[in-house]
């Protein structure tokens, strides 16, 4: 009986299993059929060719100073490719143990895991299970990025993985994987992860560190040790258990390692690459992306090469000069209102930017404004450009010009509102070099119009040309320099880089070289991508530059910078500048080696730098009002003394002797030249008595009670004055606005010719108009 029942029971059980299996298979087919239909019709029936020329791996760009120090690292994602033989075997084994223990056995797909994942993917739109091999992960990252994660995606991943294993070796696939897998905190690849979490190279990793990194791969954000230390510790325990299972770690050490090993608590970097942004490096970044085509013709191509191209950029920055400039800036005391200083120093012979200080320190998202590149009003420092233009047009140091304060000058831009100059030194009628040393505003306001305002503007552009300042520059990028009547008193705005660039032209005997950051660039393969090529421009002849420099030397010896720089031990020239109300102060100076500009002011506004607003300056240094001869000159001197210390002294050649007798420079229309016909006038226009007093007899007058006793009321004293008659000379003409020829002659007369302000002829003078010229 029992024996008969057993076959029946076994048969019924078999039928039940078959029916259950059929039902299960039917359910799977019904669930999968729509998806299979979509997969079958999702692409054209053409052979699939797998691309094996993957996009080059992203590499960081390194920036070097002239001493070979890394001063900046530019990267979008931190990805530092290494070859497989650079990775220690124990590190490779740890990652394979966690991620794909059968990597060197399978043909690209782990079938057992694939069946499980595929059924899950077909049966549901919910998140899918993962059983991807390392080969499949490479396919996913390199070939399927951006595709919809549907059933076709998984099939393509499988198909491509099988094909990839036929096209590439296991070692090639594994190397690509180790260089591209994401470890969190912007670290792509094993080398980047070793740096970020342990501050070392991949070749220095030990087995435990490799285990920690392997544990991050599944969920870099979820297991982030910085933000989620508890979850990171739990994952680390799982990984250590796995390594014990595959005999990579001894079982008796499992608990001690899993619980006591210190997880990374902060992100790190290799000491060589532990850099912080500076004013110079951020200016370099902006220059490479927006102001040059060194790295490509479009901003996108430039950004891609800068952040992913693995470039080696060798710059002009001199670390010693940079340090000296930063130290010199501290000459300026801290103040509650935030007065700051900026310094730019150029190689006078090449234009290379050797030092750049944009303020008290670059701090990302806190203090990023680089005042070395921000245009501000220049005060009288702009007079060095006017002087150079005048000398090139024929002026001489011993020519005379009226520098008396209180002049009312024409205003070409607004004829109905003449330009009144009331600020600055009182001034006098004197020589051009004296007007420069004393920085006489009326003298230079006149001189700018005598030279021609448009010609002065053109000279400024040519002297200071750079990627930051040039003719035709879009107004949204930079306001153009204008031919203001107030040009000489600093109405236009220039940056310290602009001013240093202009000074470089004078320091280099009239030859301008645009300021630049980059000497050369190598690509990731070590091939030369770019080399700086100088493009010198002869702005002035050498005689003009030497004469201008010789005048500007006097500013340090006996002019407005004498208190700070009269004892400066090297040949140097320069110009102070102080904007109205002491809102901006400058010293722009140069030697044969360096051209350096210093600006002092409030980065956030036009604060008056007087003792009322900035009491710290008076309390600490006795500076009642910040002028160009105070802190700017002191900073320049402190920097330049350090920068030039130990170098052989260089000086410019002596300027040529004047080619003519001194002349009187004057502004036609505002000043009138004349010839005295009779009588006499003082140099300032007062009538001079030309006959002595005489006493003559008079009729006997009636007694006068107001006359003191003892006075002879019968005598009368009279004074005879010869009449003053002047003959106006035919007007010279001012320089027409369209004339930019730098050598077009200036309006001037012989020094013995008298000149008066046309609107201020003295009372009692007989004026004869100029005789008409014969056609």
XYZ file of C-alpha atoms in Angstrom:
775
model
C 0.000 0.000 0.000
C 2.676 2.488 0.980
C 4.776 1.468 -2.019
C 1.836 2.139 -4.387
C 1.163 5.536 -2.881
C 4.770 6.751 -3.242
C 4.834 6.805 -7.074
C 1.516 8.588 -7.138
C 2.660 11.190 -4.617
C 5.915 11.669 -6.478
C 4.006 12.069 -9.780
C 1.611 14.618 -8.287
C 4.540 16.534 -6.837
C 6.288 16.569 -10.219
C 3.132 17.793 -11.951
C 2.755 20.547 -9.349
C 6.381 21.640 -9.837
C 5.972 21.648 -13.642
C 2.730 23.641 -13.404
C 4.316 26.107 -10.958
C 7.313 26.449 -13.226
C 5.055 27.000 -16.234
C 3.089 29.624 -14.384
C 6.316 31.352 -13.303
C 7.701 31.246 -16.817
C 4.418 32.584 -18.191
C 4.469 35.415 -15.680
C 8.037 36.286 -16.565
C 7.295 36.193 -20.305
C 4.149 38.285 -19.900
C 6.027 40.830 -17.794
C 9.040 40.910 -20.037
C 7.338 40.744 -23.462
C 6.510 44.485 -23.764
C 9.998 45.435 -22.764
C 11.571 42.923 -25.161
C 9.408 44.323 -27.980
C 10.608 47.852 -27.216
C 14.190 46.657 -27.079
C 13.850 44.865 -30.400
C 12.585 48.003 -32.061
C 14.727 50.511 -30.250
C 17.524 50.755 -32.811
C 18.245 50.217 -36.471
C 19.395 46.803 -37.507
C 23.004 47.714 -38.220
C 26.140 46.062 -36.861
C 27.348 47.487 -33.554
C 30.906 48.735 -33.603
C 32.370 49.403 -30.197
C 34.496 52.550 -29.930
C 37.685 51.819 -28.025
C 39.304 55.227 -28.474
C 37.961 56.594 -25.207
C 38.026 60.304 -24.463
C 41.376 61.273 -22.948
C 41.358 61.150 -19.188
C 40.901 64.456 -17.408
C 44.141 65.704 -15.885
C 44.852 68.631 -13.624
C 46.805 71.611 -14.884
C 49.774 72.770 -12.835
C 51.056 76.351 -12.775
C 54.666 77.191 -11.895
C 56.529 80.364 -10.924
C 59.978 81.209 -12.281
C 61.615 79.144 -9.513
C 59.669 76.001 -10.436
C 57.260 76.086 -7.488
C 53.672 74.978 -8.087
C 51.552 78.069 -7.403
C 48.158 76.917 -8.703
C 46.237 73.788 -9.649
C 43.377 74.125 -12.124
C 40.910 71.252 -12.415
C 37.206 70.590 -12.765
C 37.315 67.062 -11.461
C 40.367 65.885 -9.575
C 41.584 63.153 -11.915
C 45.224 62.101 -12.042
C 45.804 59.123 -14.337
C 48.433 56.548 -13.390
C 49.564 53.381 -15.108
C 48.584 50.027 -13.645
C 52.165 49.190 -12.764
C 52.235 52.253 -10.475
C 49.506 50.729 -8.297
C 50.758 48.271 -5.624
C 49.431 44.704 -6.136
C 47.870 44.622 -2.664
C 45.856 47.741 -3.522
C 44.599 46.165 -6.741
C 43.728 42.929 -4.890
C 41.768 44.806 -2.223
C 39.643 46.620 -4.788
C 39.021 43.464 -6.813
C 38.047 41.563 -3.656
C 35.344 44.118 -2.941
C 34.184 45.041 -6.445
C 34.808 42.092 -8.787
C 36.558 39.091 -7.272
C 36.291 37.082 -10.512
C 37.544 39.873 -12.798
C 40.419 37.834 -14.231
C 38.163 34.779 -14.718
C 34.969 36.033 -16.432
C 34.732 37.285 -19.997
C 33.250 40.652 -19.096
C 29.978 39.496 -17.525
C 29.290 37.664 -14.269
C 26.423 35.402 -15.425
C 25.038 34.498 -12.035
C 24.774 38.119 -10.944
C 23.543 39.143 -14.379
C 20.509 36.838 -14.320
C 19.422 38.245 -11.006
C 19.880 41.866 -12.093
C 18.301 41.379 -15.519
C 15.112 39.768 -14.164
C 14.790 42.607 -11.676
C 15.269 45.215 -14.381
C 12.695 43.707 -16.722
C 10.103 43.127 -14.049
C 9.999 46.594 -12.517
C 10.555 50.271 -13.150
C 11.854 50.602 -9.603
C 15.569 50.926 -8.844
C 17.431 47.916 -10.202
C 19.832 45.502 -8.608
C 23.476 45.774 -9.611
C 25.800 42.950 -10.483
C 28.005 44.836 -12.892
C 31.545 43.666 -13.394
C 34.417 46.124 -13.646
C 34.250 45.736 -17.421
C 30.544 46.636 -17.367
C 31.267 49.678 -15.202
C 33.862 50.874 -17.701
C 31.304 50.423 -20.486
C 28.708 52.322 -18.461
C 31.000 55.281 -17.786
C 32.665 55.477 -21.185
C 30.071 54.320 -23.748
C 26.583 54.529 -22.266
C 26.681 57.805 -20.354
C 23.445 59.731 -20.862
C 21.332 56.801 -22.117
C 18.048 55.934 -20.453
C 18.378 53.131 -17.899
C 15.861 50.744 -19.488
C 16.031 47.105 -20.529
C 17.912 47.959 -23.703
C 20.526 49.750 -21.613
C 21.318 46.567 -19.671
C 21.484 44.476 -22.809
C 23.786 46.980 -24.470
C 25.958 47.050 -21.372
C 26.280 43.258 -21.489
C 26.940 43.211 -25.226
C 29.517 45.995 -25.108
C 31.264 44.400 -22.116
C 31.680 41.131 -24.026
C 32.956 43.023 -27.059
C 35.294 45.206 -25.005
C 37.002 42.180 -23.506
C 37.833 41.075 -27.066
C 39.236 44.485 -27.984
C 41.198 45.325 -24.824
C 43.256 43.327 -22.383
C 42.207 42.808 -18.786
C 45.041 45.059 -17.673
C 43.934 47.875 -19.987
C 40.344 47.649 -18.759
C 41.415 47.591 -15.124
C 43.745 50.580 -15.598
C 40.942 52.588 -17.181
C 38.634 51.656 -14.315
C 41.107 52.633 -11.596
C 41.670 55.996 -13.285
C 38.013 56.946 -13.745
C 35.992 55.526 -10.848
C 34.519 58.189 -8.538
C 35.578 58.195 -4.875
C 33.701 61.314 -3.726
C 34.919 64.815 -2.861
C 35.735 65.504 -6.511
C 38.263 62.649 -6.621
C 38.132 60.655 -9.852
C 40.516 57.747 -9.963
C 42.718 56.039 -7.429
C 45.569 58.570 -7.474
C 43.218 61.482 -6.801
C 41.546 59.535 -3.989
C 44.906 58.744 -2.402
C 45.707 62.462 -2.397
C 42.324 63.681 -1.154
C 41.905 61.225 1.723
C 45.502 60.410 2.726
C 47.696 63.145 1.234
C 49.950 60.624 -0.527
C 50.608 59.043 -3.894
C 48.888 55.821 -4.901
C 52.188 53.927 -4.680
C 52.317 54.698 -0.957
C 48.909 53.211 -0.065
C 48.785 50.215 2.256
C 46.187 47.432 2.301
C 43.963 49.041 4.945
C 43.873 52.368 3.106
C 43.072 50.507 -0.111
C 40.247 48.712 1.692
C 38.788 52.022 2.840
C 38.874 53.411 -0.708
C 37.333 50.247 -2.108
C 34.440 50.672 0.284
C 33.674 54.148 -1.079
C 33.084 52.985 -4.648
C 29.541 51.664 -4.080
C 28.300 55.021 -2.725
C 30.929 57.769 -2.424
C 28.466 60.298 -0.993
C 26.699 57.834 1.275
C 29.957 56.621 2.802
C 31.723 59.991 2.894
C 33.904 59.890 6.046
C 33.779 63.672 6.447
C 30.009 64.129 6.259
C 28.771 60.656 7.274
C 31.405 59.103 9.554
C 29.039 56.526 11.131
C 27.906 55.112 7.781
C 31.496 55.217 6.566
C 32.600 53.197 9.603
C 29.858 50.623 9.032
C 30.891 50.192 5.403
C 34.533 49.933 6.425
C 33.636 47.042 8.762
C 31.987 45.207 5.840
C 35.049 45.668 3.647
C 37.462 44.480 6.343
C 35.272 41.410 6.847
C 35.466 40.747 3.107
C 39.260 40.986 3.078
C 39.438 38.560 5.977
C 37.209 36.177 4.030
C 39.554 36.169 1.024
C 42.598 35.812 3.320
C 44.014 39.266 2.661
C 43.881 40.108 6.372
C 44.284 37.824 9.394
C 41.028 37.003 11.185
C 42.427 37.790 14.610
C 42.980 41.435 13.582
C 39.565 42.005 12.024
C 37.865 43.609 14.995
C 40.808 45.790 15.969
C 41.175 47.154 12.438
C 37.459 47.611 11.835
C 36.888 49.498 15.066
C 40.132 51.320 15.801
C 41.552 52.368 12.445
C 41.120 56.143 12.096
C 38.926 57.242 9.240
C 40.019 60.376 7.348
C 38.633 63.429 9.156
C 39.573 66.133 6.665
C 40.498 66.410 3.019
C 44.166 66.625 2.179
C 46.546 67.331 -0.694
C 50.090 66.470 -1.599
C 52.497 69.034 -0.115
C 53.699 69.912 -3.627
C 50.165 70.776 -4.714
C 48.901 72.307 -1.486
C 48.232 75.738 -3.002
C 45.817 78.522 -2.210
C 44.439 81.031 -4.716
C 46.226 84.367 -4.920
C 45.592 87.628 -6.719
C 48.124 86.598 -9.336
C 46.813 83.080 -9.966
C 43.199 84.225 -10.167
C 44.201 87.022 -12.562
C 46.049 84.393 -14.603
C 42.962 82.167 -14.718
C 40.783 85.051 -15.931
C 43.410 86.074 -18.480
C 43.704 82.563 -19.956
C 39.944 82.079 -20.186
C 38.765 85.522 -21.258
C 41.613 87.718 -22.519
C 43.868 85.537 -24.644
C 43.706 82.740 -27.206
C 46.761 80.900 -25.912
C 44.579 77.880 -25.088
C 42.095 78.091 -27.963
C 39.767 80.272 -29.991
C 36.633 79.826 -27.859
C 36.135 80.118 -24.134
C 34.733 76.578 -24.011
C 37.794 75.087 -25.663
C 40.072 77.149 -23.437
C 38.243 76.020 -20.296
C 38.340 72.381 -21.363
C 42.097 72.514 -21.916
C 42.800 74.494 -18.747
C 40.732 72.325 -16.402
C 41.093 68.886 -18.021
C 44.135 69.053 -20.268
C 46.944 68.332 -17.820
C 48.884 71.416 -18.905
C 52.096 72.661 -17.373
C 51.995 76.472 -17.374
C 55.223 78.324 -16.626
C 54.569 81.893 -15.542
C 56.473 85.132 -14.993
C 55.883 85.364 -11.232
C 59.070 85.808 -9.215
C 58.440 84.374 -5.711
C 61.068 86.601 -4.094
C 59.710 89.797 -5.637
C 56.180 88.697 -4.776
C 57.191 88.240 -1.151
C 58.897 91.650 -1.091
C 55.776 93.276 -2.518
C 53.526 91.623 0.048
C 55.841 92.676 2.862
C 56.034 96.240 1.532
C 52.239 96.470 1.499
C 52.270 96.023 5.260
C 53.953 99.440 5.486
C 50.360 100.688 5.343
C 48.805 100.342 8.827
C 45.434 98.662 9.207
C 42.489 101.008 9.594
C 38.849 100.650 10.580
C 37.630 102.069 7.274
C 39.618 99.476 5.347
C 42.149 101.567 3.438
C 44.278 99.185 1.375
C 47.162 99.142 -1.094
C 47.912 97.410 -4.394
C 51.278 96.811 -6.066
C 52.201 95.703 -9.592
C 55.815 95.261 -10.651
C 56.912 94.542 -14.229
C 60.234 93.532 -15.671
C 61.247 96.785 -17.359
C 63.046 95.017 -20.204
C 60.394 92.402 -21.065
C 57.023 93.427 -19.592
C 56.806 90.212 -17.548
C 54.582 90.552 -14.472
C 56.965 89.773 -11.620
C 54.779 90.648 -8.629
C 51.108 91.432 -8.074
C 49.467 92.386 -4.789
C 45.784 93.226 -5.078
C 45.169 93.991 -1.415
C 45.728 92.617 2.062
C 45.150 89.008 0.959
C 43.025 86.990 -1.472
C 40.254 85.052 0.263
C 37.754 83.130 -1.902
C 34.221 84.520 -1.587
C 35.448 86.986 1.066
C 38.120 89.238 -0.396
C 38.499 88.550 -4.121
C 38.692 92.072 -5.595
C 42.113 92.505 -7.153
C 42.822 96.227 -6.889
C 45.937 95.736 -9.009
C 43.555 95.461 -11.974
C 40.813 97.888 -10.905
C 40.922 101.330 -12.597
C 40.913 104.264 -10.185
C 41.475 107.992 -10.642
C 45.163 108.701 -10.924
C 45.689 112.167 -9.532
C 48.922 113.742 -10.751
C 50.653 110.442 -11.513
C 49.131 110.718 -15.008
C 51.382 113.725 -15.615
C 54.209 111.393 -16.585
C 52.237 110.531 -19.732
C 51.638 114.218 -20.530
C 55.307 114.995 -19.956
C 56.447 112.252 -22.317
C 54.028 113.424 -25.008
C 55.258 117.021 -24.617
C 58.933 116.046 -24.827
C 58.272 113.972 -27.940
C 56.527 116.961 -29.519
C 59.596 119.120 -28.938
C 59.315 120.543 -25.428
C 62.505 120.882 -23.403
C 63.100 120.730 -19.637
C 64.140 124.401 -19.565
C 61.094 125.684 -21.455
C 58.910 127.889 -19.286
C 55.208 127.539 -18.563
C 52.764 129.315 -16.268
C 52.003 127.159 -13.255
C 50.290 129.703 -11.014
C 47.269 128.269 -9.229
C 43.803 129.605 -9.966
C 43.866 129.277 -13.746
C 40.671 129.236 -15.806
C 41.257 127.113 -18.893
C 39.204 126.227 -21.950
C 37.076 123.112 -21.685
C 36.902 121.551 -25.169
C 34.315 119.033 -24.065
C 32.036 121.724 -22.578
C 32.967 125.182 -23.938
C 30.347 126.977 -21.859
C 31.942 125.782 -18.617
C 35.663 126.638 -18.475
C 37.878 124.419 -16.347
C 38.954 126.126 -13.127
C 42.034 124.734 -11.380
C 42.211 125.731 -7.714
C 43.890 122.733 -6.075
C 47.529 121.830 -5.626
C 50.664 123.864 -5.017
C 50.503 127.628 -5.508
C 52.906 127.477 -8.413
C 54.799 130.011 -10.416
C 55.996 130.861 -13.865
C 58.895 128.462 -14.180
C 60.577 125.736 -16.144
C 58.937 122.503 -17.213
C 61.159 120.359 -15.011
C 60.325 122.523 -11.969
C 56.599 122.237 -12.749
C 57.042 118.452 -12.816
C 58.946 118.211 -9.556
C 56.359 120.387 -7.780
C 53.455 118.720 -9.636
C 51.867 122.072 -10.584
C 48.301 121.467 -11.678
C 47.871 124.660 -13.700
C 51.125 124.075 -15.543
C 50.148 120.547 -16.523
C 46.498 121.334 -17.253
C 47.820 123.946 -19.714
C 50.481 121.590 -21.032
C 47.951 118.848 -21.789
C 46.038 121.281 -24.014
C 49.217 122.731 -25.520
C 50.220 119.202 -26.530
C 46.644 118.434 -27.552
C 44.294 116.396 -25.379
C 43.615 113.822 -28.075
C 47.332 113.431 -28.665
C 47.872 112.908 -24.925
C 45.149 110.230 -24.911
C 46.810 108.504 -27.868
C 50.186 108.599 -26.133
C 48.662 107.062 -23.005
C 47.182 104.185 -24.985
C 50.476 103.535 -26.745
C 52.567 103.725 -23.571
C 50.304 101.460 -21.486
C 48.779 99.117 -24.065
C 47.842 95.660 -22.757
C 45.029 93.123 -22.872
C 43.385 95.285 -20.215
C 43.749 98.654 -21.985
C 43.687 99.323 -25.719
C 41.985 101.488 -28.317
C 38.678 100.113 -29.519
C 38.088 98.224 -26.292
C 34.370 97.436 -25.770
C 32.852 99.950 -23.372
C 31.222 97.185 -21.345
C 34.733 95.924 -20.647
C 36.408 99.266 -19.992
C 35.481 102.938 -20.183
C 37.688 104.600 -22.817
C 40.239 107.233 -21.850
C 38.686 110.629 -22.530
C 40.332 113.938 -23.593
C 39.041 115.751 -20.539
C 40.236 119.261 -19.706
C 40.875 117.748 -16.260
C 43.090 114.998 -17.732
C 46.154 116.303 -15.869
C 44.430 116.166 -12.481
C 43.426 112.515 -12.870
C 39.871 112.547 -14.210
C 40.431 109.293 -16.116
C 40.781 105.979 -14.325
C 43.793 103.700 -14.653
C 44.731 100.510 -12.822
C 48.092 99.875 -11.170
C 48.851 97.463 -14.016
C 48.105 100.215 -16.554
C 50.359 102.679 -14.758
C 53.210 100.185 -14.372
C 52.868 99.331 -18.062
C 53.231 102.998 -19.008
C 56.269 103.361 -16.750
C 57.827 100.278 -18.388
C 57.896 102.134 -21.718
C 59.935 104.973 -20.205
C 62.192 102.613 -18.246
C 62.949 100.695 -21.446
C 64.067 103.786 -23.376
C 60.766 104.256 -25.197
C 60.172 100.626 -26.212
C 56.864 99.231 -24.959
C 56.298 95.544 -24.272
C 52.844 94.493 -23.149
C 52.635 92.995 -19.655
C 52.244 89.228 -19.736
C 51.801 86.269 -17.385
C 52.934 83.180 -19.311
C 56.389 82.258 -20.564
C 55.460 78.890 -22.058
C 52.899 76.067 -21.871
C 53.464 72.319 -22.295
C 50.666 69.830 -22.879
C 50.164 66.595 -20.921
C 52.585 64.763 -23.202
C 55.324 67.299 -22.521
C 55.062 68.897 -25.955
C 55.421 72.661 -26.249
C 51.993 74.199 -26.839
C 52.884 77.898 -26.557
C 55.919 80.110 -26.101
C 55.686 83.820 -25.394
C 56.988 85.926 -28.254
C 57.854 89.543 -27.519
C 56.334 92.216 -29.763
C 58.244 95.425 -28.951
C 56.816 98.764 -30.069
C 58.948 101.903 -30.293
C 56.573 104.430 -28.703
C 59.221 107.142 -28.258
C 62.657 107.721 -29.638
C 65.389 107.104 -27.110
C 66.106 110.815 -26.640
C 62.509 111.494 -25.617
C 62.531 108.637 -23.088
C 65.884 109.645 -21.605
C 64.874 113.306 -21.290
C 61.556 112.392 -19.657
C 63.271 110.005 -17.260
C 65.874 112.593 -16.320
C 63.122 115.068 -15.378
C 61.258 112.428 -13.377
C 64.410 111.557 -11.442
C 64.052 114.975 -9.832
C 60.695 113.996 -8.308
C 62.612 111.679 -5.954
C 65.544 114.001 -5.319
C 63.849 117.358 -4.857
C 60.191 116.971 -5.722
C 57.015 115.649 -4.154
C 58.580 112.261 -3.235
C 61.744 113.663 -1.664
C 60.742 113.030 1.963
C 60.293 109.317 1.353
C 62.809 108.676 -1.416
C 65.547 111.336 -1.515
C 67.941 108.749 -0.052
C 66.896 105.927 -2.416
C 70.221 104.242 -3.252
C 69.542 103.260 -6.861
C 68.978 105.304 -10.037
C 65.203 105.734 -10.256
C 62.485 108.001 -11.614
C 58.806 108.351 -10.848
C 55.746 110.455 -10.208
C 53.464 110.944 -7.237
C 49.715 111.303 -7.570
C 46.992 112.454 -5.184
C 43.381 112.678 -6.272
C 41.196 115.554 -5.112
C 40.191 115.200 -1.448
C 42.872 112.532 -0.968
C 40.626 109.718 -2.182
C 43.301 107.927 -4.244
C 47.054 108.196 -3.835
C 49.797 106.830 -6.068
C 53.460 106.450 -6.638
C 54.525 105.143 -10.024
C 58.269 104.626 -10.207
C 60.815 102.749 -12.229
C 64.426 101.703 -12.431
C 66.248 100.187 -15.413
C 65.202 96.766 -14.063
C 61.639 97.189 -12.733
C 58.583 99.353 -13.355
C 56.320 99.403 -10.302
C 53.041 101.133 -9.485
C 51.569 101.506 -5.992
C 48.003 102.586 -5.279
C 46.525 103.385 -1.853
C 42.825 103.962 -1.223
C 39.507 102.477 -0.172
C 38.578 99.488 -2.386
C 34.915 100.026 -1.565
C 34.626 103.742 -2.318
C 36.247 107.146 -2.490
C 36.983 107.722 1.194
C 38.924 110.881 2.054
C 42.150 109.658 3.598
C 42.572 112.404 6.171
C 43.134 112.229 9.921
C 39.418 112.781 10.501
C 38.474 109.618 8.604
C 41.602 107.546 9.158
C 43.028 108.569 12.546
C 45.279 105.499 12.679
C 47.618 106.963 10.052
C 48.188 110.139 12.052
C 48.449 108.346 15.367
C 50.971 105.791 14.114
C 52.975 107.692 11.500
C 51.975 111.346 11.774
C 50.331 111.249 8.330
C 47.613 113.891 8.383
C 46.504 113.274 4.789
C 47.573 110.421 2.512
C 49.324 111.822 -0.543
C 51.464 110.127 -3.156
C 54.624 111.152 -1.322
C 53.552 109.384 1.877
C 52.464 105.735 2.005
C 52.564 105.033 -1.758
C 56.157 106.283 -2.014
C 57.120 104.466 1.183
C 55.667 101.180 -0.074
C 57.425 101.613 -3.423
C 60.700 102.338 -1.673
C 60.425 99.368 0.699
C 59.689 97.006 -2.181
C 62.306 98.394 -4.567
C 65.101 98.417 -1.986
C 64.523 94.709 -1.332
C 64.025 93.857 -5.000
C 67.240 95.566 -6.124
C 69.416 94.606 -3.162
C 72.545 92.801 -4.291
C 72.076 93.629 -7.965
C 74.619 95.578 -9.961
C 73.557 99.191 -10.260
C 72.202 100.209 -13.629
C 71.482 103.694 -14.860
C 70.189 105.205 -18.033
C 72.416 107.112 -20.416
C 72.509 110.877 -19.991
C 69.857 112.690 -22.040
C 70.967 114.711 -25.065
C 71.609 118.412 -24.666
C 68.780 120.767 -25.729
C 68.852 121.520 -29.447
C 67.552 125.078 -29.129
C 67.202 127.943 -26.697
C 64.490 127.744 -24.079
C 60.991 128.737 -25.243
C 57.852 129.957 -23.559
C 55.081 127.339 -23.878
C 51.649 128.894 -24.020
C 48.062 127.982 -24.791
C 46.662 130.034 -27.701
C 43.235 131.466 -26.970
C 43.816 131.363 -23.226
C 47.181 133.106 -23.262
C 48.196 135.973 -25.567
C 51.726 136.637 -26.733
C 52.601 140.315 -27.223
C 55.402 142.751 -27.902
C 55.831 145.807 -25.685
C 55.751 149.000 -27.769
C 56.228 151.483 -24.925
C 56.131 151.567 -21.141
C 56.844 148.560 -19.010
C 55.011 145.613 -17.507
C 56.138 143.169 -14.844
C 56.287 139.447 -15.756
C 52.896 139.097 -14.071
C 51.319 142.014 -15.992
C 51.414 144.946 -13.576
C 52.197 148.449 -14.931
C 55.714 149.585 -13.977
C 56.405 153.293 -13.205
C 58.946 154.593 -15.680
C 59.419 158.295 -14.597
C 60.620 159.663 -11.195
C 58.527 161.859 -8.898
C 58.929 165.647 -9.284
C 57.997 168.629 -7.021
C 56.649 171.820 -8.598
C 55.484 175.233 -7.145
C 51.777 175.864 -6.830
C 49.510 178.809 -6.129
C 49.144 179.881 -2.504
C 46.226 177.927 -1.155
C 43.858 178.862 1.612
C 44.832 177.625 5.084
C 43.959 174.011 5.489
C 43.268 172.861 9.032
C 43.996 169.195 8.001
C 47.592 170.009 6.963
C 50.046 169.573 9.851
C 52.140 172.490 11.000
C 55.488 172.688 9.179
C 54.169 171.500 5.814
C 54.698 173.737 2.814
C 51.247 173.775 1.300
C 52.603 175.635 -1.700
C 54.386 172.574 -3.184
C 52.602 169.710 -5.145
C 54.178 166.326 -5.803
C 53.310 164.690 -9.156
C 54.218 161.366 -10.784
C 54.702 161.045 -14.509
C 54.050 157.581 -16.005
C 54.869 156.687 -19.571
C 51.910 155.090 -21.359
C 52.049 151.311 -21.810
C 51.341 150.152 -25.326
C 51.459 146.478 -26.376
C 51.195 144.886 -29.788
C 49.490 141.477 -29.774
C 51.251 138.910 -31.911
C 49.393 136.722 -34.379
C 47.929 133.718 -32.560
C 49.607 130.390 -32.874
C 47.108 127.631 -33.411
C 46.311 124.887 -30.934
C 46.803 121.282 -32.008
C 43.665 120.254 -33.934
C 41.828 117.326 -32.304
C 42.428 115.096 -35.315
C 46.217 115.509 -35.263
C 47.810 112.575 -33.432
C 51.269 112.923 -34.963
C 53.440 112.716 -31.823
C 56.060 115.030 -33.325
C 53.726 117.851 -34.443
C 55.304 121.025 -32.937
C 53.910 122.786 -29.880
C 52.698 126.413 -29.797
C 55.511 128.411 -28.249
C 57.349 131.711 -28.523
C 60.856 132.861 -27.763
C 61.459 133.287 -24.054
C 61.850 137.083 -24.329
C 58.362 137.317 -25.788
C 55.857 138.396 -23.167
C 52.726 136.316 -22.534
C 49.628 137.377 -20.613
C 46.303 135.762 -19.938
C 44.067 137.059 -22.719
C 41.138 137.779 -20.428
C 43.261 139.521 -17.833
C 45.143 142.360 -19.569
C 46.012 145.104 -17.051
C 43.923 148.271 -16.792
C 45.377 151.290 -18.589
C 47.224 149.300 -21.220
C 46.778 150.307 -24.825
C 46.341 147.120 -26.860
C 47.068 147.044 -30.545
C 45.555 144.115 -32.395
C 47.743 141.848 -34.494
C 48.534 143.099 -37.966
C 46.796 141.037 -40.599
C 49.089 138.582 -42.272
C 49.767 139.038 -45.980
C 48.248 136.240 -47.984
